[in-house]
Amino acid sequence: MRTEGEIATNTDPTGPWSLVVPLKPLARAKSRLAPVTGPELRPRLALAFARDTVAAALSCPAVLDVVVVTDDPEARAALTALGARVVPDEPDRGLNAALAHGEQAVRARRPRAPVAALNADLPALRPAELTRVLDYSAEFPRAFVTDAAGIGTTFLSAAPGVELRPAFGGPSRARHLDSGAVEIDLTGIDSVRQDVDTGEDLRAALALGVGAHTAGHWDVEASRAAAAAARARGGGPSTTVPPDR
């Protein structure tokens, strides 16, 4: 909840925002999905998640630009084609270092920009819900959205002149609370909360309705993966997550 002294100095509550999206090399991304997607579909879905996330963010009227931090050449080409600015992960020291690097890249061009970190695995992200989150965040120096599990973080914002200070990874909700960031308690922002790390997460995102890139890969590739898995086991039932949406 808002408390006295938490209101940030920001004369434009709707932005324009710059978003920073970190993305691992696709060969290593979304490793916890491998048991349910198979080794071939997993990196393709990781890129599809990122493409849907970036496309939705760029469609948000409160967003001026999206900076993606990645060293993956395929991801760089695909996300640049969508309109993102891609910078290399020069620190190469993990997620939070990549986010701080992206923040620096934004503010090298726009020193007074409001900045937000956004997970790359939000395939159901809706621009209207992200807009509500950004508008709410504009009232605070730093604010964050916890994930659907209530443990991690999918979004963290910093007002103009305020450092982002990301503490993503694992039980990051508690770390962001301890750092003084305000937890965003809006309802109706499920698409901003629903990141995808496991098969259960993927089912939840599919139920919300994923973007075109994820849906296209899932419809075609999941069917192929299921058939291949069944053949490998001699025709038994597949353990691949069924494409029910």
mmCIF file of C-alpha atoms in Angstrom, residues 75-231:
data_model
loop_
_atom_site.group_PDB
_atom_site.id
_atom_site.type_symbol
_atom_site.label_atom_id
_atom_site.label_comp_id
_atom_site.label_asym_id
_atom_site.label_seq_id
_atom_site.Cartn_x
_atom_site.Cartn_y
_atom_site.Cartn_z
ATOM 1 C CA ALA A 75 17.639 -13.954 -30.376
ATOM 2 C CA ARG A 76 19.375 -10.711 -31.302
ATOM 3 C CA ALA A 77 18.182 -10.974 -34.905
ATOM 4 C CA ALA A 78 14.619 -11.970 -34.003
ATOM 5 C CA LEU A 79 14.119 -9.316 -31.323
ATOM 6 C CA THR A 80 15.777 -6.556 -33.320
ATOM 7 C CA ALA A 81 13.321 -7.338 -36.113
ATOM 8 C CA LEU A 82 10.486 -6.667 -33.655
ATOM 9 C CA GLY A 83 11.894 -3.225 -32.852
ATOM 10 C CA ALA A 84 13.892 -3.912 -29.684
ATOM 11 C CA ARG A 85 17.381 -2.521 -29.095
ATOM 12 C CA VAL A 86 19.677 -5.415 -28.293
ATOM 13 C CA VAL A 87 22.879 -4.938 -26.309
ATOM 14 C CA PRO A 88 25.449 -7.643 -25.518
ATOM 15 C CA ASP A 89 25.697 -9.046 -22.028
ATOM 16 C CA GLU A 90 29.113 -7.556 -21.458
ATOM 17 C CA PRO A 91 29.212 -8.199 -17.703
ATOM 18 C CA ASP A 92 28.407 -11.908 -18.275
ATOM 19 C CA ARG A 93 27.894 -12.279 -14.521
ATOM 20 C CA GLY A 94 24.314 -13.423 -14.340
ATOM 21 C CA LEU A 95 20.816 -12.023 -14.408
ATOM 22 C CA ASN A 96 21.121 -9.028 -12.101
ATOM 23 C CA ALA A 97 24.385 -7.834 -13.634
ATOM 24 C CA ALA A 98 22.727 -8.051 -17.066
ATOM 25 C CA LEU A 99 19.786 -5.959 -15.840
ATOM 26 C CA ALA A 100 22.084 -3.317 -14.347
ATOM 27 C CA HIS A 101 23.961 -3.227 -17.649
ATOM 28 C CA GLY A 102 20.701 -2.737 -19.539
ATOM 29 C CA GLU A 103 19.717 0.055 -17.167
ATOM 30 C CA GLN A 104 23.026 1.781 -17.903
ATOM 31 C CA ALA A 105 22.430 1.408 -21.638
ATOM 32 C CA VAL A 106 19.052 3.105 -21.275
ATOM 33 C CA ARG A 107 20.267 5.981 -19.161
ATOM 34 C CA ALA A 108 23.322 6.593 -21.289
ATOM 35 C CA ARG A 109 20.808 7.871 -23.843
ATOM 36 C CA ARG A 110 18.029 9.067 -21.515
ATOM 37 C CA PRO A 111 19.482 9.961 -18.105
ATOM 38 C CA ARG A 112 16.061 10.785 -16.629
ATOM 39 C CA ALA A 113 14.222 7.797 -18.034
ATOM 40 C CA PRO A 114 11.923 5.715 -15.839
ATOM 41 C CA VAL A 115 13.199 2.162 -16.239
ATOM 42 C CA ALA A 116 11.637 -1.223 -15.589
ATOM 43 C CA ALA A 117 13.063 -4.726 -15.707
ATOM 44 C CA LEU A 118 10.748 -7.311 -17.240
ATOM 45 C CA ASN A 119 11.161 -11.077 -17.438
ATOM 46 C CA ALA A 120 11.616 -12.502 -20.925
ATOM 47 C CA ASP A 121 9.275 -15.427 -20.241
ATOM 48 C CA LEU A 122 5.860 -13.781 -20.147
ATOM 49 C CA PRO A 123 4.244 -15.247 -23.290
ATOM 50 C CA ALA A 124 0.705 -14.285 -22.218
ATOM 51 C CA LEU A 125 1.627 -10.641 -21.517
ATOM 52 C CA ARG A 126 -1.134 -8.150 -22.370
ATOM 53 C CA PRO A 127 -0.270 -4.504 -23.142
ATOM 54 C CA ALA A 128 -3.279 -3.203 -21.191
ATOM 55 C CA GLU A 129 -2.213 -5.016 -18.031
ATOM 56 C CA LEU A 130 1.380 -3.855 -18.404
ATOM 57 C CA THR A 131 0.113 -0.293 -18.839
ATOM 58 C CA ARG A 132 -1.753 -0.522 -15.521
ATOM 59 C CA VAL A 133 1.397 -1.775 -13.815
ATOM 60 C CA LEU A 134 3.514 1.028 -15.271
ATOM 61 C CA ASP A 135 0.995 3.706 -14.337
ATOM 62 C CA TYR A 136 0.873 2.406 -10.774
ATOM 63 C CA SER A 137 4.670 2.111 -10.592
ATOM 64 C CA ALA A 138 5.106 5.740 -11.622
ATOM 65 C CA GLU A 139 3.944 6.821 -8.145
ATOM 66 C CA PHE A 140 6.873 5.165 -6.368
ATOM 67 C CA PRO A 141 10.671 5.312 -6.484
ATOM 68 C CA ARG A 142 10.805 1.528 -6.958
ATOM 69 C CA ALA A 143 8.025 -1.032 -7.319
ATOM 70 C CA PHE A 144 7.730 -4.669 -8.294
ATOM 71 C CA VAL A 145 5.312 -7.411 -9.303
ATOM 72 C CA THR A 146 5.662 -10.815 -7.696
ATOM 73 C CA ASP A 147 5.239 -13.897 -9.845
ATOM 74 C CA ALA A 148 2.195 -16.148 -9.889
ATOM 75 C CA ALA A 149 3.782 -18.392 -7.264
ATOM 76 C CA GLY A 150 4.212 -15.458 -4.877
ATOM 77 C CA ILE A 151 7.940 -16.134 -4.488
ATOM 78 C CA GLY A 152 9.830 -14.531 -7.340
ATOM 79 C CA THR A 153 9.614 -11.301 -9.332
ATOM 80 C CA THR A 154 8.546 -10.632 -12.911
ATOM 81 C CA PHE A 155 8.751 -6.814 -12.975
ATOM 82 C CA LEU A 156 10.779 -4.162 -11.153
ATOM 83 C CA SER A 157 10.642 -0.419 -11.813
ATOM 84 C CA ALA A 158 12.786 2.588 -10.958
ATOM 85 C CA ALA A 159 11.663 6.198 -11.291
ATOM 86 C CA PRO A 160 13.811 8.869 -12.973
ATOM 87 C CA GLY A 161 17.002 9.382 -10.990
ATOM 88 C CA VAL A 162 16.505 6.165 -8.977
ATOM 89 C CA GLU A 163 18.710 3.083 -9.356
ATOM 90 C CA LEU A 164 16.941 -0.127 -10.317
ATOM 91 C CA ARG A 165 18.895 -2.319 -7.840
ATOM 92 C CA PRO A 166 17.614 -5.652 -9.203
ATOM 93 C CA ALA A 167 17.654 -8.706 -6.939
ATOM 94 C CA PHE A 168 16.013 -11.279 -9.212
ATOM 95 C CA GLY A 169 16.374 -15.033 -8.874
ATOM 96 C CA GLY A 170 14.810 -17.521 -6.460
ATOM 97 C CA PRO A 171 12.854 -15.933 -3.568
ATOM 98 C CA SER A 172 13.326 -12.422 -4.939
ATOM 99 C CA ARG A 173 10.008 -11.097 -3.637
ATOM 100 C CA ALA A 174 11.443 -11.028 -0.120
ATOM 101 C CA ARG A 175 14.668 -9.387 -1.281
ATOM 102 C CA HIS A 176 12.849 -6.663 -3.184
ATOM 103 C CA LEU A 177 10.609 -5.986 -0.197
ATOM 104 C CA ASP A 178 13.672 -5.791 2.060
ATOM 105 C CA SER A 179 15.281 -3.343 -0.372
ATOM 106 C CA GLY A 180 12.377 -0.914 0.069
ATOM 107 C CA ALA A 181 10.592 -1.551 -3.240
ATOM 108 C CA VAL A 182 6.784 -1.350 -3.093
ATOM 109 C CA GLU A 183 4.901 -4.513 -3.982
ATOM 110 C CA ILE A 184 2.234 -3.834 -6.608
ATOM 111 C CA ASP A 185 -1.035 -5.259 -5.284
ATOM 112 C CA LEU A 186 -3.238 -4.708 -8.327
ATOM 113 C CA THR A 187 -5.733 -7.378 -9.347
ATOM 114 C CA GLY A 188 -6.277 -8.358 -12.948
ATOM 115 C CA ILE A 189 -2.605 -8.398 -13.958
ATOM 116 C CA ASP A 190 -2.212 -12.161 -14.261
ATOM 117 C CA SER A 191 -0.401 -11.881 -17.582
ATOM 118 C CA VAL A 192 2.343 -9.794 -15.939
ATOM 119 C CA ARG A 193 2.739 -12.362 -13.154
ATOM 120 C CA GLN A 194 2.722 -15.558 -15.212
ATOM 121 C CA ASP A 195 6.298 -16.384 -16.076
ATOM 122 C CA VAL A 196 7.131 -19.846 -17.396
ATOM 123 C CA ASP A 197 9.748 -22.084 -15.807
ATOM 124 C CA THR A 198 7.952 -25.428 -15.510
ATOM 125 C CA GLY A 199 5.354 -27.478 -17.296
ATOM 126 C CA GLU A 200 2.733 -26.307 -14.810
ATOM 127 C CA ASP A 201 3.657 -22.688 -15.572
ATOM 128 C CA LEU A 202 3.322 -23.397 -19.277
ATOM 129 C CA ARG A 203 -0.160 -24.827 -18.806
ATOM 130 C CA ALA A 204 -1.155 -21.732 -16.827
ATOM 131 C CA ALA A 205 0.181 -19.403 -19.527
ATOM 132 C CA LEU A 206 -1.620 -21.361 -22.248
ATOM 133 C CA ALA A 207 -4.830 -21.085 -20.247
ATOM 134 C CA LEU A 208 -4.428 -17.295 -20.108
ATOM 135 C CA GLY A 209 -3.817 -17.177 -23.853
ATOM 136 C CA VAL A 210 -0.287 -16.847 -25.189
ATOM 137 C CA GLY A 211 0.983 -14.659 -28.001
ATOM 138 C CA ALA A 212 1.256 -15.684 -31.630
ATOM 139 C CA HIS A 213 4.915 -16.755 -31.501
ATOM 140 C CA THR A 214 4.449 -19.167 -28.605
ATOM 141 C CA ALA A 215 1.120 -20.445 -29.887
ATOM 142 C CA GLY A 216 2.564 -21.154 -33.320
ATOM 143 C CA HIS A 217 5.514 -23.133 -31.966
ATOM 144 C CA TRP A 218 3.402 -24.975 -29.457
ATOM 145 C CA ASP A 219 0.756 -26.089 -31.910
ATOM 146 C CA VAL A 220 3.297 -27.462 -34.408
ATOM 147 C CA GLU A 221 6.352 -28.410 -32.394
ATOM 148 C CA ALA A 222 4.617 -29.903 -29.360
ATOM 149 C CA SER A 223 2.755 -32.305 -31.599
ATOM 150 C CA ARG A 224 6.020 -33.387 -33.212
ATOM 151 C CA ALA A 225 7.756 -33.729 -29.853
ATOM 152 C CA ALA A 226 4.896 -35.837 -28.485
ATOM 153 C CA ALA A 227 4.986 -38.140 -31.486
ATOM 154 C CA ALA A 228 8.770 -38.518 -31.294
ATOM 155 C CA ALA A 229 8.651 -39.252 -27.560
ATOM 156 C CA ALA A 230 5.976 -41.875 -28.096
ATOM 157 C CA ARG A 231 8.017 -43.563 -30.841
#
